Short mmCIF file of C-alpha atoms in Angstrom, two decimals:
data_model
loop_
_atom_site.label_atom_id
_atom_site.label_comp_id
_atom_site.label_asym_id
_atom_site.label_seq_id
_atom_site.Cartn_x
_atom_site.Cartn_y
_atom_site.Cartn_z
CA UNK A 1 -11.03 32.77 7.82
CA UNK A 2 -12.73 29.92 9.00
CA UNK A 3 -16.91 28.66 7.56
CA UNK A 4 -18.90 26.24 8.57
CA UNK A 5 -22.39 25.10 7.61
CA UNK A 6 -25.06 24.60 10.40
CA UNK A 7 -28.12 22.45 9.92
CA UNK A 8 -31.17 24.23 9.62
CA UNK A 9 -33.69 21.76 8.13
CA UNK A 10 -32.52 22.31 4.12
CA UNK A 11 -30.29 20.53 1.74
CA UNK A 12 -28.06 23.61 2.15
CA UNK A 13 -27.84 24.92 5.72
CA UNK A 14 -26.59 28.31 6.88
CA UNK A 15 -23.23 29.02 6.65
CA UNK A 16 -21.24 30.62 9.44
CA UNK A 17 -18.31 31.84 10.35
CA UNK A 18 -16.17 30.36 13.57
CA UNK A 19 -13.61 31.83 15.12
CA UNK A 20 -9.71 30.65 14.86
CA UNK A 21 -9.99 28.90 18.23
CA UNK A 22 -13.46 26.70 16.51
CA UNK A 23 -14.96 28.24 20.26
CA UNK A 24 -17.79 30.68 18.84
CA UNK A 25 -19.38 31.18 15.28
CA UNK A 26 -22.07 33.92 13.66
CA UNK A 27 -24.76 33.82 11.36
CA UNK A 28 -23.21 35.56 7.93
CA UNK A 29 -26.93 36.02 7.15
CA UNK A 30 -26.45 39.60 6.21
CA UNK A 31 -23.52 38.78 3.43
CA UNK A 32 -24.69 34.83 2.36
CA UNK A 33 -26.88 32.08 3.12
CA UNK A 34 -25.10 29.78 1.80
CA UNK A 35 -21.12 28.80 1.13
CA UNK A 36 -22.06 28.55 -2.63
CA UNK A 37 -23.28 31.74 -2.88
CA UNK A 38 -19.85 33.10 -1.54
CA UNK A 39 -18.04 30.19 -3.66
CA UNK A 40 -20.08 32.24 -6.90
CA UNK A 41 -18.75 35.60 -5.65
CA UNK A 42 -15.46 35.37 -4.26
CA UNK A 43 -14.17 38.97 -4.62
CA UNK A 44 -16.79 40.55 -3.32
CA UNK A 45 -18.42 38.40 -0.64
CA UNK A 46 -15.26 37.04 0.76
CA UNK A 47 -13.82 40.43 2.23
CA UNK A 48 -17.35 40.79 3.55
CA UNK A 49 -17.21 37.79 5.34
CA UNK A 50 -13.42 38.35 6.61
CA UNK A 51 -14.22 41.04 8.18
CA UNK A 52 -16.77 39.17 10.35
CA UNK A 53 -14.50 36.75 11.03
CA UNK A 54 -11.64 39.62 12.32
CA UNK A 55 -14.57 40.83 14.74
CA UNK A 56 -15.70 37.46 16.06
CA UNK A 57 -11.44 37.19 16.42
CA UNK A 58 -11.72 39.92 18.29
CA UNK A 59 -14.45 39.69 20.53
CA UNK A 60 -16.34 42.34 18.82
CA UNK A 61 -19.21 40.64 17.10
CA UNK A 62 -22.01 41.42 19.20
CA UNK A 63 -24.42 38.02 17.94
CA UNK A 64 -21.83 35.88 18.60
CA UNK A 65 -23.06 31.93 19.66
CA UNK A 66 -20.78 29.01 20.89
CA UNK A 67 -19.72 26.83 17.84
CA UNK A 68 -21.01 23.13 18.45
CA UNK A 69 -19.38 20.56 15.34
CA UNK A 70 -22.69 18.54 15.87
CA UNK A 71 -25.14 21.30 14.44
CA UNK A 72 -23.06 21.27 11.66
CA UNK A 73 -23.53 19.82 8.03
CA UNK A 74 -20.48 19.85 5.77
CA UNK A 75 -19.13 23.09 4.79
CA UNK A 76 -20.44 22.05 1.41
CA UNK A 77 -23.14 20.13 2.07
CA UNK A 78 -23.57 19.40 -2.16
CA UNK A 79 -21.07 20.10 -4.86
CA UNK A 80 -20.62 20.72 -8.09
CA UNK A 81 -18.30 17.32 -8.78
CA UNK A 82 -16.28 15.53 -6.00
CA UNK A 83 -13.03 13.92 -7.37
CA UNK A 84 -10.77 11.83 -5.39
CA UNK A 85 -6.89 11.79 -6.48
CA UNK A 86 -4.41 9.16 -5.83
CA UNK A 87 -1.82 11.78 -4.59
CA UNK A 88 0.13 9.29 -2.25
CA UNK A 89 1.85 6.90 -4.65
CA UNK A 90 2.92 5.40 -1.60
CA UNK A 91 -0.70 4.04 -0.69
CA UNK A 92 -0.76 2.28 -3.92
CA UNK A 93 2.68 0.57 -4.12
CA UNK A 94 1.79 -0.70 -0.68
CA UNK A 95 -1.01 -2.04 -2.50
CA UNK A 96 0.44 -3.93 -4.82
CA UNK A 97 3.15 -5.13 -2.59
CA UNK A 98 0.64 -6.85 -0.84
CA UNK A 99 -0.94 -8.49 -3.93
CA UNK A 100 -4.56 -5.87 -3.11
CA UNK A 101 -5.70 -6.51 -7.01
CA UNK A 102 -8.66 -4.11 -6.55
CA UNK A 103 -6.57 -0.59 -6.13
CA UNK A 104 -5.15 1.12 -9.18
CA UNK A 105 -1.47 1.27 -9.70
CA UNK A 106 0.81 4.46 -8.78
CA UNK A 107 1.70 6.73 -11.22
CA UNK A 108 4.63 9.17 -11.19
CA UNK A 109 3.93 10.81 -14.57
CA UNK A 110 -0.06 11.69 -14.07
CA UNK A 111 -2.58 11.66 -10.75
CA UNK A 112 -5.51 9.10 -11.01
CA UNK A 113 -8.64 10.95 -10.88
CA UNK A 114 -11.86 8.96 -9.80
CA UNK A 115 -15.31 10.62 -9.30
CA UNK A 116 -17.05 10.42 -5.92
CA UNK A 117 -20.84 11.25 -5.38
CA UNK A 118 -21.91 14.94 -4.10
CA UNK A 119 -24.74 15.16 -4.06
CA UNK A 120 -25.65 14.25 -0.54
CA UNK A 121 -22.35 14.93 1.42
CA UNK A 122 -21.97 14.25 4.98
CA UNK A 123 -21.24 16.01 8.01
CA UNK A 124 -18.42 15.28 10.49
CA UNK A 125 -20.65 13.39 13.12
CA UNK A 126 -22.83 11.78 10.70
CA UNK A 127 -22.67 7.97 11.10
CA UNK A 128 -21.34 5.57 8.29
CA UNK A 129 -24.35 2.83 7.39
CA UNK A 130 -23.60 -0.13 5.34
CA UNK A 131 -25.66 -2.77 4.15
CA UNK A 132 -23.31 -5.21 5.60
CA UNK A 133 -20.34 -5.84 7.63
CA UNK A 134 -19.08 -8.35 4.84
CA UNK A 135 -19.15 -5.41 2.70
CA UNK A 136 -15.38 -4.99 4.65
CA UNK A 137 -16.05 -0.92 5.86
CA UNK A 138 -12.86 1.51 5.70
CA UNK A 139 -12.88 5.18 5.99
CA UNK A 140 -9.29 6.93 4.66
CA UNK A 141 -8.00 9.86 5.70
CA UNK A 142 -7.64 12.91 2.72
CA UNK A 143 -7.19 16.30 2.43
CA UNK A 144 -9.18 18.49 0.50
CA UNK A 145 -10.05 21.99 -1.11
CA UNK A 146 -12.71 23.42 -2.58
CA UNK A 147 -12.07 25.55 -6.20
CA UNK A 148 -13.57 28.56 -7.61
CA UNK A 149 -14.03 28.86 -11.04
CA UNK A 150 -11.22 26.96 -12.57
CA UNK A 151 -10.60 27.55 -16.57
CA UNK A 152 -10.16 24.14 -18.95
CA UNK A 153 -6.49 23.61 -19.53
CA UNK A 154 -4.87 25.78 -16.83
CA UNK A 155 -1.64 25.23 -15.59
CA UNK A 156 -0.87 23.58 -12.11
CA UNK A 157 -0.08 27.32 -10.97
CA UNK A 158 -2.82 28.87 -12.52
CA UNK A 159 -4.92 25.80 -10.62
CA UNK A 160 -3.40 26.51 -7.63
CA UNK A 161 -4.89 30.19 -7.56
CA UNK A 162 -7.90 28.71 -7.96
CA UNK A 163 -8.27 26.45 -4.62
CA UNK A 164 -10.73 28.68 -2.39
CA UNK A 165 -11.05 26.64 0.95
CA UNK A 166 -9.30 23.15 2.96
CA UNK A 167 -11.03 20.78 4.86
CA UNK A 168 -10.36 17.55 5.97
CA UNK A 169 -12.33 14.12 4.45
CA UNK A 170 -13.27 10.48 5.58
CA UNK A 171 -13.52 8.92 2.41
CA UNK A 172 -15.68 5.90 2.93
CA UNK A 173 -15.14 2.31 0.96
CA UNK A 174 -16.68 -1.04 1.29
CA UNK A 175 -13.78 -2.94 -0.01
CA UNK A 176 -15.80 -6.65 0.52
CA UNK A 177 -16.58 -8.85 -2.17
CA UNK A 178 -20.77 -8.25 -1.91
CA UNK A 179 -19.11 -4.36 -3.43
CA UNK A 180 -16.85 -5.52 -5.59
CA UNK A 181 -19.70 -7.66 -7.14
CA UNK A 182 -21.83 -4.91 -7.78
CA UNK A 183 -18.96 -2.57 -9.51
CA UNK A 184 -17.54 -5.47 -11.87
CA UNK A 185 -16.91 -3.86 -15.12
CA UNK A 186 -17.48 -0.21 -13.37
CA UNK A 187 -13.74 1.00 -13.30
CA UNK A 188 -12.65 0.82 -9.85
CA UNK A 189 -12.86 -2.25 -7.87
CA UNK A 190 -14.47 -0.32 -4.89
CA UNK A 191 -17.83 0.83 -3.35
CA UNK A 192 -17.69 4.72 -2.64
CA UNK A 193 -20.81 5.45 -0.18
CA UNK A 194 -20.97 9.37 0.55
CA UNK A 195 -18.17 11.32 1.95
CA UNK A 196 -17.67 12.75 4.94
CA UNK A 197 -16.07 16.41 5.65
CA UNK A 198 -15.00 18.58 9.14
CA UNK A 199 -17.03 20.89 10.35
CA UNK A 200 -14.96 23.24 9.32
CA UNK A 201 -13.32 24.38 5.79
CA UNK A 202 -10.52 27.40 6.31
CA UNK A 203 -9.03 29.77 3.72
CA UNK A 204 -5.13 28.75 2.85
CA UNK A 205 -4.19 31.68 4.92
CA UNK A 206 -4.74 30.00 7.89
CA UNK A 207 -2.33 27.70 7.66
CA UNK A 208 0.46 29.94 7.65
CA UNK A 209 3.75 28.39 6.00
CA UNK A 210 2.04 24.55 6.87
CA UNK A 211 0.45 25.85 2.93
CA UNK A 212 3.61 25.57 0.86
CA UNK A 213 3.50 25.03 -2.99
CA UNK A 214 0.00 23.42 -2.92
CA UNK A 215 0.90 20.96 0.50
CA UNK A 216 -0.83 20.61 3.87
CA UNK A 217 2.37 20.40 5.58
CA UNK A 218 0.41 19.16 8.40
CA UNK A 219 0.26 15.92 10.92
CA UNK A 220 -3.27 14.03 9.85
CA UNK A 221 -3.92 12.13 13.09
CA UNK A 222 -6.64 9.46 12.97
CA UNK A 223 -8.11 7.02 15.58
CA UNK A 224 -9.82 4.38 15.89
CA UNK A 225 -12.45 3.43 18.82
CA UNK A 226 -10.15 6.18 21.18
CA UNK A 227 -6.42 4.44 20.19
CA UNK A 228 -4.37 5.72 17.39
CA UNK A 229 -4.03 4.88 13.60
CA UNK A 230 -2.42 7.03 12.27
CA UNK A 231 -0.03 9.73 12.91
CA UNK A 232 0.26 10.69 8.76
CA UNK A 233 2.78 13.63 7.67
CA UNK A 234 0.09 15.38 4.80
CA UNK A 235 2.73 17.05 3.38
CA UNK A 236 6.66 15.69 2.03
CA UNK A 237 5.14 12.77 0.75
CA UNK A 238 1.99 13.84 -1.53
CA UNK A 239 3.36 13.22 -4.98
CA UNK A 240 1.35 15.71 -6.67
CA UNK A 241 0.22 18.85 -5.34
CA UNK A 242 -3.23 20.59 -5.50
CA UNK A 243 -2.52 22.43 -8.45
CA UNK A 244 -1.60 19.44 -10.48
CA UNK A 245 -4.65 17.49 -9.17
CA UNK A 246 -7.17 20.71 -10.19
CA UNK A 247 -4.97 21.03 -13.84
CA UNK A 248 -5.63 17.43 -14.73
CA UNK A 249 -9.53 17.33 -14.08
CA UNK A 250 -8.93 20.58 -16.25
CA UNK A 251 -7.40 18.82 -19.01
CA UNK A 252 -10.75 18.63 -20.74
CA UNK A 253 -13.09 20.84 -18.94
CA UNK A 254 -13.63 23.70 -17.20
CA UNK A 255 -14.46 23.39 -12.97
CA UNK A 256 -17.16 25.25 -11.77
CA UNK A 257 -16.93 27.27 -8.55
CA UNK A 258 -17.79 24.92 -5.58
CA UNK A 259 -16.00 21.79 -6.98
CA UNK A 260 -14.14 19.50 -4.39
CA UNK A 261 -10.93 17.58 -5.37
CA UNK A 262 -9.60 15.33 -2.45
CA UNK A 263 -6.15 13.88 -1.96
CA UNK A 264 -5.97 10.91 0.06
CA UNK A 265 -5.41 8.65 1.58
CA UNK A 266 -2.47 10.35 3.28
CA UNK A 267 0.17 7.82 3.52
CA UNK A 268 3.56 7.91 4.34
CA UNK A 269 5.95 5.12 3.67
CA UNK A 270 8.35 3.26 6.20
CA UNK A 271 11.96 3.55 7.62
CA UNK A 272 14.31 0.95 6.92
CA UNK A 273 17.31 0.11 9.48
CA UNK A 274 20.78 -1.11 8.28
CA UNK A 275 19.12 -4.54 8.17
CA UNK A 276 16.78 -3.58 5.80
CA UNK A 277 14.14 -4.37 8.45
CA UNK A 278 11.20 -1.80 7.74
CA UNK A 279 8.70 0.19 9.84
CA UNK A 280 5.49 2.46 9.71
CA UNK A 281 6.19 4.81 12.51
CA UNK A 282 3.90 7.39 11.23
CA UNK A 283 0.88 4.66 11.35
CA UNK A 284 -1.73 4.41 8.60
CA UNK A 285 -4.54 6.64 7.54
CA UNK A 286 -6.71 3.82 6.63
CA UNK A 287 -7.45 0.21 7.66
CA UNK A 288 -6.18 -1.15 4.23
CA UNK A 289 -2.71 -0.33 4.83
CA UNK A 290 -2.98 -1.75 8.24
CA UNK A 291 -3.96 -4.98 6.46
CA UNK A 292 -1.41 -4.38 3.60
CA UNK A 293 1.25 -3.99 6.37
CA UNK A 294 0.47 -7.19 8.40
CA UNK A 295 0.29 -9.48 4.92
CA UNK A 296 3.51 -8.24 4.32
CA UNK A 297 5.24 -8.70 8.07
CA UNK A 298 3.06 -12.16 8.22
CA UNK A 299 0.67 -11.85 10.37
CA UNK A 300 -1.72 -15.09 10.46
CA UNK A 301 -4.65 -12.81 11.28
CA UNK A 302 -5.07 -9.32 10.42
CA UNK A 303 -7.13 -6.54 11.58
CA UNK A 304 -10.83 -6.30 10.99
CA UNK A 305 -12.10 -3.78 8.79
CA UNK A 306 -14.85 -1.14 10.71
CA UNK A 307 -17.36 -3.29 12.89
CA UNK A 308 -20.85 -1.61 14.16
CA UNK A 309 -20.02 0.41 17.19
CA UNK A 310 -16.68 1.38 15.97
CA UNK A 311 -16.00 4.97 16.28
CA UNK A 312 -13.21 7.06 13.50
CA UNK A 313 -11.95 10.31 14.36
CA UNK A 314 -9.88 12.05 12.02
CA UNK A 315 -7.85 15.82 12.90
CA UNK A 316 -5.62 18.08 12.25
CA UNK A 317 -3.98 20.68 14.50
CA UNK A 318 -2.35 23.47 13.06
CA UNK A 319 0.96 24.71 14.28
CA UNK A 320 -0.38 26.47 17.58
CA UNK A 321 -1.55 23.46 18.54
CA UNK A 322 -5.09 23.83 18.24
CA UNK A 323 -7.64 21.69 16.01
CA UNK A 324 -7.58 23.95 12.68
CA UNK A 325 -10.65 22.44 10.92
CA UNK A 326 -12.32 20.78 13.67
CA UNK A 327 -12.61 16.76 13.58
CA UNK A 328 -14.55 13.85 12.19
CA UNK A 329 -16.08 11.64 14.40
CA UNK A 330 -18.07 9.04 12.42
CA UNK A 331 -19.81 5.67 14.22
CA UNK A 332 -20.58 2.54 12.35
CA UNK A 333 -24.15 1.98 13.21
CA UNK A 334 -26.34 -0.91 12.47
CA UNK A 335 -28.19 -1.47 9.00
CA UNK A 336 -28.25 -5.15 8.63
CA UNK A 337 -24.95 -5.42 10.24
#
């Protein structure tokens, strides 16, 4: 099934559920208020709700409205925790290839986790603010799923059991030095404002056989100001699966139902001909590797990070070709920029 959350003047909206097609929604008022509440009771509120969703499928659900992603917050609109995973090791060895001293290192024993804010999460057409353009604005590209309750030290299967919902993520990060001032000493090397989610979040089911041993294996397809970034492959090159990324924030704690653990950014690495000449035909999923890439080929000037105006869209269609969580569609708008 498919659940949004519209905006209805409260911190936590009113969730809904759309139809496959993302063309109509209903009010679940009379089984939840709120995707938490359904997050807290899975087994019984989630048949409730799937049988809505099988009506609106069907053209059977008599209050049904059309679905507009503007109305919406994100599905979660505050969590528990929000952890970000470097899944890609990819994205990282690009990194240090191209001598970027303020992104961690891949590793091919353990995922990196790093904790993002949640308590103010943001919906797909909310705009990105900065402070400053010399703050260097980026928004990557990530998967994501929300957990129920997830039991300290469970496996990577027993994780995996655990992951509730998907949705799609524009992870935002001011990668300029006025950021990297403020964070000295502070772990990572990077400014995280709030993230942004699709209007949508959709039950594993939905994908079919794309959901294969904890992989989107899915086409993440991002653009910037109308032209393409990115035409990412989610799934054949994440290096550790959902389940492992939920079993290490387990390692020494328990997750409570409604947690969000991202994977991202997707990145796939290049081709290499008999010359040994390589290229990114897949594109990027965020304007670092674009950079990464052209100090690497070198380029004497290299693309600018996000400017005000700039518009990000980030999708993902599912094999029938249609949108399956809806997109993100952020603009940089001026705040001092």
């Amino acid at each position: 099934m498919k659940l949004a959350t519209l905006k209805d003047g409260s911190r936590d909206g009113q969730l809904v559920v759309v139809s496959r097609d993302l063309a109509s929604a209903h009010y679940a008022t009379g089984i939840a208020h709120r995707l938490q509440q359904v997050l807290d009771d899975w087994g019984y509120l989630s048949p409730q709700l799937q049988d809505l969703y099988d009506s609106l499928n069907a053209g059977r659900a008599r209050h049904a409205f059309p679905f507009d992603p503007q109305h919406c917050l994100a599905p979660l609109p505050r969590a528990y925790q929000c952890l970000q995973a470097s899944a890609y090791p990819h994205h990282a060895q690009l990194a240090q290839e191209a001598g970027a001293a303020s992104v961690h290192g891949a590793s091919t024993q353990e995922p990196l986790l790093e904790q993002l804010a949640s308590d103010a999460l943001q919906g797909p057409c909310e705009d990105i603010v900065a402070e400053s353009a010399a703050m260097d604005i980026d928004a990557a590209a990530a998967l994501a799923v929300v957990t129920g309750d997830v039991a300290r030290a469970s496996t990577a299967e027993q994780a995996l059991e655990g992951v509730r919902l998907l949705m799609l993520a524009s992870a935002v990060v001011l990668r300029g030095p006025q950021a990297l001032e403020r964070e000295r000493g502070q772990g990572p090397l990077l400014s995280r404002p709030t993230t942004a989610f699709s209007p949508v979040a959709v039950t594993p089911d939905e994908l079919g056989p794309a959901w294969a041993q904890g992989r989107v294996h899915l086409t993440v397809q991002t653009a910037l100001n109308g032209r393409k970034l990115g035409l990412c492959e989610a799934g054949p090159d994440m290096g550790f699966h959902f389940g492992q990324l939920i079993a290490q924030a387990c390692r020494t704690r328990a997750l409570r139902a409604g947690s969000i653990v991202l994977a991202g950014p997707v990145s796939n690495p290049p081709v290499q001909d008999a010359q040994g000449r390589r290229d990114w035909p897949r594109g990027v999923g965020c304007l670092a590797e674009k950079r990464w890439i052209e100090t690497l080929q070198g380029a004497k000037t290299l693309s600018p990070w996000l400017q005000s105006g700039d518009t990000l869209r980030i999708d993902m269609k599912g094999r029938d070709g249609l949108s399956l969580c809806g997109a993100i569609e952020q603009t940089v708008v001026p705040d001092g920029l």
